[in-house]
Coordinates of C-alpha atoms in Angstrom, one line a residue:
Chain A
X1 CA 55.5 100.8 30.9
X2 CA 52.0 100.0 31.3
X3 CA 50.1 98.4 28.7
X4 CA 46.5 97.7 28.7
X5 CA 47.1 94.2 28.5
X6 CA 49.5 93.5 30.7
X7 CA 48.7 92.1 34.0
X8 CA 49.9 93.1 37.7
X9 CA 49.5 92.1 41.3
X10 CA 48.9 94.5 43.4
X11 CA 48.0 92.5 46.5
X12 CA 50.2 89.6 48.1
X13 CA 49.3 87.8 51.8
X14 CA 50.2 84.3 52.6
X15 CA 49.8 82.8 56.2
X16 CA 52.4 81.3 57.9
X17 CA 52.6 77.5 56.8
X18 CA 52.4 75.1 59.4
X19 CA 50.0 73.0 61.4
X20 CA 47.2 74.5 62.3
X21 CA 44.6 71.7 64.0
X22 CA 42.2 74.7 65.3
X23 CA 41.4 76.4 61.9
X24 CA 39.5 75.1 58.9
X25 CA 40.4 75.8 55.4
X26 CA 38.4 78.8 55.5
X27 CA 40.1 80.4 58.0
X28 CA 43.3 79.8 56.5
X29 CA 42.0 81.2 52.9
X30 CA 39.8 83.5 54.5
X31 CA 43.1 85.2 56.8
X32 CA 45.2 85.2 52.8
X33 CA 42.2 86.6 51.4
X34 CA 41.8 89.6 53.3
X35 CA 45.3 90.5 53.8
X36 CA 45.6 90.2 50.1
X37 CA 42.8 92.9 49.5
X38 CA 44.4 95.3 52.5
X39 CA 47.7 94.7 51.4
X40 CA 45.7 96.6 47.9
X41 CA 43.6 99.4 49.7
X42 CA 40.8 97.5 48.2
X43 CA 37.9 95.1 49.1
X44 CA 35.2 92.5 48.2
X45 CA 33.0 95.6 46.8
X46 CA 36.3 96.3 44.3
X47 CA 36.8 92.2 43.4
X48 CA 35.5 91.1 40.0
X49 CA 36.4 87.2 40.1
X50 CA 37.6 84.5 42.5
X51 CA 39.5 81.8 41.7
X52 CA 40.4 79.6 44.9
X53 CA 43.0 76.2 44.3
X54 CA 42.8 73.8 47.1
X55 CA 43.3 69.6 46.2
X56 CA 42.0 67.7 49.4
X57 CA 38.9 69.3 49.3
X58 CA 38.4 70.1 45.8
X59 CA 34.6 69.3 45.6
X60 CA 33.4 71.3 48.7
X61 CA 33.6 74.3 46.5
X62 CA 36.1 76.0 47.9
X63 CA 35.6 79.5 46.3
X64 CA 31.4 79.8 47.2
X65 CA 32.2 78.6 51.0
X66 CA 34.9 81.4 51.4
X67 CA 33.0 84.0 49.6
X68 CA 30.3 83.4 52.8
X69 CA 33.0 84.1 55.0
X70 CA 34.3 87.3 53.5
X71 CA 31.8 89.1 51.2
X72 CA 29.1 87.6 49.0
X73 CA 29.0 89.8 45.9
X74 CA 27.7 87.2 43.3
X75 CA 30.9 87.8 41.1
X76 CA 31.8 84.1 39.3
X77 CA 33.9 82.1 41.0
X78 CA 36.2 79.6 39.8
X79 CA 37.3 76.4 41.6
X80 CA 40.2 75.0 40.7
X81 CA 42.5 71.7 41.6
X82 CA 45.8 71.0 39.3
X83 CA 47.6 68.9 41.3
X84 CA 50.5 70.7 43.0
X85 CA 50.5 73.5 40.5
X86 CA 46.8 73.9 41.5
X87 CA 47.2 77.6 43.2
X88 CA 49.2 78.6 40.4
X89 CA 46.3 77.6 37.7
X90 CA 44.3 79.5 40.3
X91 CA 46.3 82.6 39.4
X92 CA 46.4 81.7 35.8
X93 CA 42.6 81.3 35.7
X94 CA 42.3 84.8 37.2
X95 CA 44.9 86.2 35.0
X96 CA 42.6 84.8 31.7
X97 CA 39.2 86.3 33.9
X98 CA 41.6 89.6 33.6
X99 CA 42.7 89.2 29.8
X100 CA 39.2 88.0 28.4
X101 CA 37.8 91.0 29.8
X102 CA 35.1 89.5 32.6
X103 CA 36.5 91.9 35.6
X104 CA 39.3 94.2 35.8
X105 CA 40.6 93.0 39.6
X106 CA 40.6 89.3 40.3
X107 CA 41.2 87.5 43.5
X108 CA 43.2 84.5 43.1
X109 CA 43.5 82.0 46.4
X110 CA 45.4 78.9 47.2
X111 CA 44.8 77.1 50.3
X112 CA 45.4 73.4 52.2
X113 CA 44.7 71.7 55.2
X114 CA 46.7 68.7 55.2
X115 CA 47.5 67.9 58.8
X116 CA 49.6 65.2 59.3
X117 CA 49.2 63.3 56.3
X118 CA 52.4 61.2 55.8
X119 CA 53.6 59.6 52.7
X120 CA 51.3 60.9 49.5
X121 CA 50.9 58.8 47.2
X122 CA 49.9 55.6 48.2
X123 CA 46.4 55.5 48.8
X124 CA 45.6 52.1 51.1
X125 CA 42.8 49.9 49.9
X126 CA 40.2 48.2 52.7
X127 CA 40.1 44.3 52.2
X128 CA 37.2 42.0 51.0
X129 CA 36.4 39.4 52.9
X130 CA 37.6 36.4 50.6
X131 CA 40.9 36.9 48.9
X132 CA 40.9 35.5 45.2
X133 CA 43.1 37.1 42.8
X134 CA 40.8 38.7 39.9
X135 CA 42.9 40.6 37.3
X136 CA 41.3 44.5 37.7
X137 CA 41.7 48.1 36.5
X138 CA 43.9 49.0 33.4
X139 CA 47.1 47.3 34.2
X140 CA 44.9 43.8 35.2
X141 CA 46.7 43.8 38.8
X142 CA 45.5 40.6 41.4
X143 CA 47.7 42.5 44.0
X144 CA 48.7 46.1 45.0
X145 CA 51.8 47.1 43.0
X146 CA 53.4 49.5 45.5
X147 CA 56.4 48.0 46.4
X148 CA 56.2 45.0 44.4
X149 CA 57.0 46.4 41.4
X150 CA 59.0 49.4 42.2
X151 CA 57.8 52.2 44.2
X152 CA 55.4 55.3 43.2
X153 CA 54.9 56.9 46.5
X154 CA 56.2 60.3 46.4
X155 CA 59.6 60.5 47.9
X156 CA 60.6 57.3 45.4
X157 CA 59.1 58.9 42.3
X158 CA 61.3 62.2 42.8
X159 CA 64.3 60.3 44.5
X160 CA 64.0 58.2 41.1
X161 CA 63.9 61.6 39.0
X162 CA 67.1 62.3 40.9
X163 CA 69.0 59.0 40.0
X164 CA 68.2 59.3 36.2
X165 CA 69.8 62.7 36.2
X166 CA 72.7 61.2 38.4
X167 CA 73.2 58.3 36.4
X168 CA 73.5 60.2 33.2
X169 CA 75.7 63.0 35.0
X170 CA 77.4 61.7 37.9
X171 CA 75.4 63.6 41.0
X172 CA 76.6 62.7 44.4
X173 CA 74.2 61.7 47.2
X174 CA 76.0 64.7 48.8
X175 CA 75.6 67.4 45.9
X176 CA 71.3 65.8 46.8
X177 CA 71.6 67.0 50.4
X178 CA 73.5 70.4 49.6
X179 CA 70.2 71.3 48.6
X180 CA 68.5 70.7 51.7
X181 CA 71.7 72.5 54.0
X182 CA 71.0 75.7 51.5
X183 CA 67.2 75.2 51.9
X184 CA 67.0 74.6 55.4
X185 CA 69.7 77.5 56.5
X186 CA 67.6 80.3 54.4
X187 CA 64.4 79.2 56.4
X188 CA 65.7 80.4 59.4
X189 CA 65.2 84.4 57.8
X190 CA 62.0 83.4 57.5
X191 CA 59.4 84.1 59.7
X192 CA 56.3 82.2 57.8
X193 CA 57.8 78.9 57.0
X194 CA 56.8 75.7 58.8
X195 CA 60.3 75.1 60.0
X196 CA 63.0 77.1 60.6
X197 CA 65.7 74.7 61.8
X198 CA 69.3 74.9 60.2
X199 CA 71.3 71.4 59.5
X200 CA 74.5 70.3 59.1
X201 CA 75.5 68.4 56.0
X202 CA 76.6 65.7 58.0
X203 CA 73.2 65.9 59.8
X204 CA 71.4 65.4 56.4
X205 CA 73.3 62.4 55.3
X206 CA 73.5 60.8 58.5
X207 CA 69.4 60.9 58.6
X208 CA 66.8 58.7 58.2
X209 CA 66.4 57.5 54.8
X210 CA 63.1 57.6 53.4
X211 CA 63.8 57.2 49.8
X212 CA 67.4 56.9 48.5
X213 CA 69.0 59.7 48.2
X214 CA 66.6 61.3 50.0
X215 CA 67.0 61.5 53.7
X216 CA 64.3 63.2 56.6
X217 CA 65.4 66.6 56.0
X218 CA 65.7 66.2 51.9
X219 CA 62.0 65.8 51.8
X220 CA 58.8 68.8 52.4
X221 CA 56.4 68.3 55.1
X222 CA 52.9 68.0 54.6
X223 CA 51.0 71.4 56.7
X224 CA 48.5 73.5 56.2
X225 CA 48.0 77.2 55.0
X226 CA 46.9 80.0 52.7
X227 CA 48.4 82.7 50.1
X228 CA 46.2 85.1 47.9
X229 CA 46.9 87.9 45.0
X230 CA 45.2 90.6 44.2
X231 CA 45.4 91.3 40.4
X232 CA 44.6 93.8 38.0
X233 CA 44.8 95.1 34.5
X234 CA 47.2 97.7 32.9
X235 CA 44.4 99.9 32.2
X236 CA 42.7 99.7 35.5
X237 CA 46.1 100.1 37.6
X238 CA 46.2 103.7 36.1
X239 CA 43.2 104.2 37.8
X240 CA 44.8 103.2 41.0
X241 CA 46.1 105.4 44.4
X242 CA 49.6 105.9 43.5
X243 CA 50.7 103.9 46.7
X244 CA 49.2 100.9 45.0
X245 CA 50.9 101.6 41.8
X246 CA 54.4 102.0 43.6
X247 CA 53.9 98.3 44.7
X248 CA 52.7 97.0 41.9
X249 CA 54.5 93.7 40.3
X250 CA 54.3 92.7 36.6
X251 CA 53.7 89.1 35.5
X252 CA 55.7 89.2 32.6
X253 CA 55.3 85.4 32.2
X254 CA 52.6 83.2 32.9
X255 CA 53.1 79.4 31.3
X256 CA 51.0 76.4 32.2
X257 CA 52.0 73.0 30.7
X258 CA 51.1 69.3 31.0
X259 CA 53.3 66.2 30.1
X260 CA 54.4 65.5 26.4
X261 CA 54.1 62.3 25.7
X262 CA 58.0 60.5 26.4
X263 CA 59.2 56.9 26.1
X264 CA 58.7 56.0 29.3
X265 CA 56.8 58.4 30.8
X266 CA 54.1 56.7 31.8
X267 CA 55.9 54.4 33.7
X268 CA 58.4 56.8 35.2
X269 CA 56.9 60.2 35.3
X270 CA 58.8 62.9 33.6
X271 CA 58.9 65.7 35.5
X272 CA 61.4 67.2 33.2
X273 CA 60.1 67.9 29.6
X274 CA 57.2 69.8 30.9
X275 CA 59.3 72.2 33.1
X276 CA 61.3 72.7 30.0
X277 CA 59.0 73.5 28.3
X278 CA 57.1 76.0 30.6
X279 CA 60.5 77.8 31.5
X280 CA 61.5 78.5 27.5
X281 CA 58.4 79.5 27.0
X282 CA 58.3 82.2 30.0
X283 CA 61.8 83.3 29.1
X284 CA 60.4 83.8 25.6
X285 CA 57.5 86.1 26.9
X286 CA 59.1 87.8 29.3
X287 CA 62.2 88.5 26.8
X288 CA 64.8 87.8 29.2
X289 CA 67.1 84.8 30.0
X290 CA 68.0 82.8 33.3
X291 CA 71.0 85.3 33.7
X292 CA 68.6 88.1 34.1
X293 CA 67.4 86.4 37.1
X294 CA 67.2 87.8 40.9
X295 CA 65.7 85.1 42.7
X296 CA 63.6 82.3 42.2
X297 CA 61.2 79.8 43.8
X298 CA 61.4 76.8 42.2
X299 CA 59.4 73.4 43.7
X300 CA 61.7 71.6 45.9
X301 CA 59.1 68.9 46.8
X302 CA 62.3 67.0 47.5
X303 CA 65.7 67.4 47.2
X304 CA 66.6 65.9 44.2
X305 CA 63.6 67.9 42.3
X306 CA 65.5 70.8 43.3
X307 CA 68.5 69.8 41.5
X308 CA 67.5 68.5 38.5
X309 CA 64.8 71.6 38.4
X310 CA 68.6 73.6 38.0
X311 CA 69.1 72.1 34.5
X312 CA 65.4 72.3 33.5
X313 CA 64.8 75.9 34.2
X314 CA 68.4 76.5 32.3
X315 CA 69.7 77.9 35.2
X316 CA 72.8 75.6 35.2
X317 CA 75.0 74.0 32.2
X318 CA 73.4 71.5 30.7
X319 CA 74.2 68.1 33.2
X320 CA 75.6 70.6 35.5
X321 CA 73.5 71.0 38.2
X322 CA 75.7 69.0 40.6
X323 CA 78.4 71.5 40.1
X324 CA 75.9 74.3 40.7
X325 CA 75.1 74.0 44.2
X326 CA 78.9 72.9 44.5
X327 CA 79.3 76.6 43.8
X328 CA 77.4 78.1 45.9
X329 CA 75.3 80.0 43.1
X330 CA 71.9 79.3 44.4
X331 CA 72.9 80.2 48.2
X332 CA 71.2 83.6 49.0
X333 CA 74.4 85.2 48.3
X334 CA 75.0 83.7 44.9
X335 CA 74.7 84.0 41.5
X336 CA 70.8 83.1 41.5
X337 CA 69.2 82.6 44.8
X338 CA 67.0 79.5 44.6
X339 CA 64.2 79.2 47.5
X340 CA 65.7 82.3 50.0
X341 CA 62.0 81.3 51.4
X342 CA 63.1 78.1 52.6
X343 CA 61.2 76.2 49.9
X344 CA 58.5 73.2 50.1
X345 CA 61.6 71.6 52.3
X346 CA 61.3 73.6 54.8
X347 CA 58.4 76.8 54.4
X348 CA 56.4 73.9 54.4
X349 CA 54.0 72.3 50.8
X350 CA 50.6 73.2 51.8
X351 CA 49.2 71.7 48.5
X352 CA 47.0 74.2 47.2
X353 CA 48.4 77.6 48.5
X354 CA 51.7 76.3 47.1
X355 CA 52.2 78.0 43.6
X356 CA 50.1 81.0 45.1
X357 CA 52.6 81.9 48.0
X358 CA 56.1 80.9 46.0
X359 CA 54.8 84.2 43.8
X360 CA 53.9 86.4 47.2
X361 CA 57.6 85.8 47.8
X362 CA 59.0 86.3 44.8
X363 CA 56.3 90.0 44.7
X364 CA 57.8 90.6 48.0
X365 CA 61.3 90.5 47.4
X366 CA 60.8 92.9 43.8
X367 CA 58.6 95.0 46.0
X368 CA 61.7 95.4 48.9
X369 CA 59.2 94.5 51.5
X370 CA 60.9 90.6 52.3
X371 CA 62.4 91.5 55.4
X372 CA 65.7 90.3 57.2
X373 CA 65.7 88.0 54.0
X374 CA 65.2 90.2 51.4
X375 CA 67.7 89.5 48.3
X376 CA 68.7 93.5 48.1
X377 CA 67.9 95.3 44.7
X378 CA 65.7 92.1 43.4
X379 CA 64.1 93.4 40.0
X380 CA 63.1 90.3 38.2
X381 CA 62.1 86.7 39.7
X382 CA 61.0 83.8 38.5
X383 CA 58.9 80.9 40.0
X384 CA 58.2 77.3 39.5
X385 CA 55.7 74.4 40.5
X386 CA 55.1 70.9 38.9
X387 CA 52.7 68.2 40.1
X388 CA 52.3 64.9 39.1
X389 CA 49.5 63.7 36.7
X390 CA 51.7 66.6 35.7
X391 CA 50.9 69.7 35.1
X392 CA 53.5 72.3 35.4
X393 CA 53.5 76.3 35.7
X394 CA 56.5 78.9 35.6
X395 CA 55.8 82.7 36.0
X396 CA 58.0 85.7 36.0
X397 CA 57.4 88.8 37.5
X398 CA 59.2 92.2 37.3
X399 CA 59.6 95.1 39.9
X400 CA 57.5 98.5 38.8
X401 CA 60.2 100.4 36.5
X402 CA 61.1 103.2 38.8
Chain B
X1 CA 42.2 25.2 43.0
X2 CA 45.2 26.3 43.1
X3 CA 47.5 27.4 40.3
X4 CA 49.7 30.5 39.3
X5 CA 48.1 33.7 37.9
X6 CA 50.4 36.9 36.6
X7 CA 50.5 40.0 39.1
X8 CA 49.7 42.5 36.1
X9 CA 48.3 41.0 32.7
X10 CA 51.4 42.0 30.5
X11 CA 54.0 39.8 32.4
X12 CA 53.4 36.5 30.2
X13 CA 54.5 33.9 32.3
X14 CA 55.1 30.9 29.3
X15 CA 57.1 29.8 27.8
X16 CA 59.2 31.9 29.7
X17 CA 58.6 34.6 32.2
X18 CA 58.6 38.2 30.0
X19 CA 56.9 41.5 29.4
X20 CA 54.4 42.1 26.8
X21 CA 53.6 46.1 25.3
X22 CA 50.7 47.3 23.9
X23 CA 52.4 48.3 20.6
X24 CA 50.9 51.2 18.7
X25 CA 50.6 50.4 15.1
X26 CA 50.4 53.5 13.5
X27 CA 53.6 55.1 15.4
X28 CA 55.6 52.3 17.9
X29 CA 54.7 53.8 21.0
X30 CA 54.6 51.0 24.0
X31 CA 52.2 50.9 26.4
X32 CA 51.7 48.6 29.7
X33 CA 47.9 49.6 30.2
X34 CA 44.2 49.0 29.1
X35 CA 44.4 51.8 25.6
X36 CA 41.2 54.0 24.4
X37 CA 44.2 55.6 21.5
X38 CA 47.9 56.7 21.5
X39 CA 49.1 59.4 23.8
X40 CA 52.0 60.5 21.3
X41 CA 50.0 59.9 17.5
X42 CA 46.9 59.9 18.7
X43 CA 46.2 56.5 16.5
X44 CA 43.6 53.7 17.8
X45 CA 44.8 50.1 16.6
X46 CA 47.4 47.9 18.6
X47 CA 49.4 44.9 18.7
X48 CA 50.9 42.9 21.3
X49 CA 55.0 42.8 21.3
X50 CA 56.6 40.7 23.5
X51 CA 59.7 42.4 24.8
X52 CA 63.3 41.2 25.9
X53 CA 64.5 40.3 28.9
X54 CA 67.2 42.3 29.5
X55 CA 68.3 46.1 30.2
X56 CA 69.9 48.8 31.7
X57 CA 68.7 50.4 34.6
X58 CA 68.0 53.9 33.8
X59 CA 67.4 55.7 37.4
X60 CA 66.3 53.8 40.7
X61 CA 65.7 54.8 44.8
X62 CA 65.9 52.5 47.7
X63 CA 62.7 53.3 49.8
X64 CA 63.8 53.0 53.7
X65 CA 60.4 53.9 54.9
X66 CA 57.2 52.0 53.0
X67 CA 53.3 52.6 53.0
X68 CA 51.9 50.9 56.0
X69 CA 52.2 46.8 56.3
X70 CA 55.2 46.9 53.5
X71 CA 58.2 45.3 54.2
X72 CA 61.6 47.5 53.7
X73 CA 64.0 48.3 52.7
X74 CA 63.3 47.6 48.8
X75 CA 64.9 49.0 45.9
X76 CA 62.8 50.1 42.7
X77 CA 64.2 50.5 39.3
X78 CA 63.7 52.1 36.0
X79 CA 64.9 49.8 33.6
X80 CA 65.1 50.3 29.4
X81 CA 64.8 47.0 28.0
X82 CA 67.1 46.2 24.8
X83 CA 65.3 46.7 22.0
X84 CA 62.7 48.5 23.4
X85 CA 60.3 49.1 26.5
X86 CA 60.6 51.3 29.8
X87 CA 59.4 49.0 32.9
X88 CA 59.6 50.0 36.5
X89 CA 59.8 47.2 39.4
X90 CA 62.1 46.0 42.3
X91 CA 65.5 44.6 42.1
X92 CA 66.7 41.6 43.8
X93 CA 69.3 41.1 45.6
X94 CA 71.1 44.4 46.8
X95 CA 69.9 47.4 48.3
X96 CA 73.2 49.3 48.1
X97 CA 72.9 52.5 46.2
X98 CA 76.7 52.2 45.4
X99 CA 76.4 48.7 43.9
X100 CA 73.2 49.8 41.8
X101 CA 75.7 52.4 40.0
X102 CA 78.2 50.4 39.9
X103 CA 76.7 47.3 37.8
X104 CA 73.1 49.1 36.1
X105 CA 73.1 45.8 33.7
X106 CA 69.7 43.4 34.7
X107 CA 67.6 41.0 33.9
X108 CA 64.5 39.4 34.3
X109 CA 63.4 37.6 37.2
X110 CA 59.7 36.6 38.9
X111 CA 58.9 35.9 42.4
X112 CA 55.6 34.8 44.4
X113 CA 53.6 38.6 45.2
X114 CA 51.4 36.5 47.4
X115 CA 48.8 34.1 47.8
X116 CA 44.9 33.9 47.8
X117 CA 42.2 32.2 49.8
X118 CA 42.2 29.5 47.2
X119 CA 46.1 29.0 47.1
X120 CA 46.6 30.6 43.4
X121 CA 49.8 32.2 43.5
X122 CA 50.1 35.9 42.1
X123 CA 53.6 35.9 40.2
X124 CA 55.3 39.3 39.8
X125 CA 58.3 40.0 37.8
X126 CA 61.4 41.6 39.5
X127 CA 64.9 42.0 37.9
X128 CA 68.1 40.7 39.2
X129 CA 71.4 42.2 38.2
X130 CA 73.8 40.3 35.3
X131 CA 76.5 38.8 37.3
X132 CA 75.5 38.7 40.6
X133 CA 76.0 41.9 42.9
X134 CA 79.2 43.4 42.2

């Protein structure tokens, strides 16, 4: 059914993810962009609102820049930066554009340039010329607190999210690297991810550590790339060539969160409540549960996110995400695929395009179009992004009743 | 001059070495920073709390490869203090995953986090596990 107020993509691009040194972020947006609005017989003329996510660059407006490249219309534009859910509040932002009646199709883009950045989250600080300890900033720190007092870089915080999960239910370093085997084997179907390099388990565990229990191969690149959607309104998809409205995907859920306050949280980021949160809530608006579920993308900045990201999307028994990927259930041929793209480990985690292309796959799957790794029959999907400050979105999207 | 000056103003250094929490009063939430109000009761008044020495360590990584000019390996740990208070910092004296697990009982422990041009010495805290390394 079609209802007014319902919301669809009809478009889907992404680039492939990777490093691209030759092309700016505009030609990376600009080549998402454009598919997107071919992929939906339509055009700048047709587009009502931008929204464009991107993090690095996040006060270049984005949006304006690409608009100069592909069509200047003088439709608002919203720029947008949300962490690494920042190209799914892209789409959100277009979907309320949609809902609060300001266009009827929106363009939503995500897009990164990251090159070779290395490990995030531990910006380095130049020196003065004199060194005298002088208590500064909110904490009243005379030295830099990365590894002095614990870690906070990326691949600790998440290896730490891990290790609370395993301490409390007794996770194995190996049941951690499963993930990245499944991961890293359902890459190779795809033609658009970053690497596409299968590895052993013994391989996994036997590489570098970066942050235990992560290893090399548990943990995403950083690369560059675009995805765009192309979204409309129930009433105006009537309106639509009926080739478009074959295609068509409902987003039957669309949650944002940000972190509740925990004990503990802001010492130790939670990255769980928040996912909870968003996932019961999209379950509740889309009416169905986990079980109902034919894929999903789910952020696998590392491997241990992946796994405890089982038991907060309720895809698992409570504590039982170790025993999940024992299974086999989220291999491609399992109960519920998890990341048949390859995931952040191994499509690649262009910051921005992120939470833009996990939904072109998930489209592309309902939509049959996915290819040599196409999860056969797919009718309902779900996908997933968190970033840390945090902010957190989960969206589910239907295939066209037939 | 020289002297000894804490790393981050809530480790109290006398009489001995421990933590100190901005305490909420209106609702108990415990806070290590600089507060405008309460993230959980939204409330605006708070009191210093000096919290205990030991815990339980709660989840922890052991980071391999460091930002640029750190040395590693080092091991960081969440730790829940008894009675109270969520800290995160380095442990002393293993970096074996297995004997992390094994023994998740620690306490409090400081160590020199460097030196300036006037030789005051920034003291951080650490923890050390109960026992010795199992």
């Amino acid at each position: 059914m079609t209802g007014d107020q319902d919301i669809w993509i009809v478009g889907a691009a992404m680039t492939k993810f990777g490093r691209f040194p030759d092309l700016d972020l505009l030609d990376l947006a600009a080549d998402a962009a454009t598919s997107a609005m071919r992929d939906a017989d339509t055009d700048m003329s047709k587009v009502g609102v931008l929204t464009m996510g991107n993090v690095y660059e996040a006060s270049s407006n984005n949006g304006q820049r690409l608009q100069k490249q592909i069509g200047q219309t003088g439709i608002p534009v919203y720029n947008v930066v949300n962490a690494c859910a920042t190209g799914a509040t892209a789409v959100r932002v277009a979907m309320l554009s949609l809902l609060g009646g300001e266009s009827d199709v929106a363009l939503a883009v995500g897009v990164e340039q990251m090159g070779k950045m290395g490990l995030l989250g531990g910006a380095a600080k130049g020196k003065p010329a004199k060194k005298e300890f002088a208590p500064k900033g909110r904490y009243g720190s005379v030295v830099k607190t990365e590894g002095v007092l614990g870690t906070g870089l990326m691949p600790g915080v998440f290896a730490q999210a891990g290790t609370q999960y395993a301490l409390a239910h007794g996770v194995t370093a190996e049941q951690f690297a499963k993930v990245a085997q499944k991961n890293h084997a359902h890459s190779t179907l795809n033609p658009l991810a970053q690497y596409r390099k299968e590895f052993s388990l013994e391989e996994i565990l036997a590489a570098d550590v970066i942050s235990w229990p992560n290893t090399l191969p548990m943990c995403c690149p950083t690369g560059d790339g675009a995805s765009a959607l192309v979204l409309t309104t129930g009433a105006k998809l009537r309106t639509l060539d009926p080739d478009v409205r074959r295609r068509a995907v409902k987003i039957s859920a669309s949650v944002l969160t940000s972190d509740p306050w925990v004990a503990g949280g802001q010492v130790q980021p939670d990255v769980n409540t928040l996912t909870r949160q968003a996932a019961d809530k999209a379950y509740e608006q889309a009416g169905i549960s986990p079980a109902d579920l034919d894929l999903v993308e789910l952020h696998d900045c590392f491997a241990t996110a992946e796994l405890v990201h089982y038991d907060n999307l309720r895809l698992c028994e409570p504590g039982g995400a170790g025993d999940f990927i024992d299974s086999g259930a989220p291999w491609r041929d399992g109960r519920t695929p998890v990341n048949v793209s390859g995931g952040l480990l191994s499509k690649g985690h262009p910051i921005g395009a992120t939470g833009v292309a996990n939904l072109y796959e998930v489209a592309t799957h309902l939509r049959g179009e996915a290819g040599d790794r196409q999860i056969v029959g797919a009718r309902v999907g779900l996908t997933h992004v968190i970033g840390l400050a945090s902010a957190c979105a989960v969206h589910i999207l239907e295939a066209r009743a037939a | 001059m020289t002297g000894r000056i804490p790393a981050v103003d809530y480790l109290a250094l006398e009489p001995e070495p421990h933590l100190v929490a901005r305490v909420c009063t209106a609702c108990g939430a415990e806070y290590f920073d600089r507060r405008n109000g309460c993230a959980r009761c939204f409330g605006t008044a708070f009191e210093p709390r000096a919290l205990a020495t030991e815990g339980t360590v709660t989840a922890f990584t052991v980071v391999h490869r460091a930002a640029p000019g750190l040395p590693a390996p080092y091991t960081s740990v969440v730790v829940d203090l008894d009675g109270g208070g969520s800290v995160k910092a380095n442990l002393l004296g293993t970096n074996d995953p297995a004997a992390i697990m094994a023994s998740t009982k620690v306490r409090l422990t400081t160590f020199v986090a460097g030196v300036d041009d006037d030789g005051v010495e920034a003291i951080a805290f650490a923890f050390e596990q109960i026992g010795g390394v199992a």
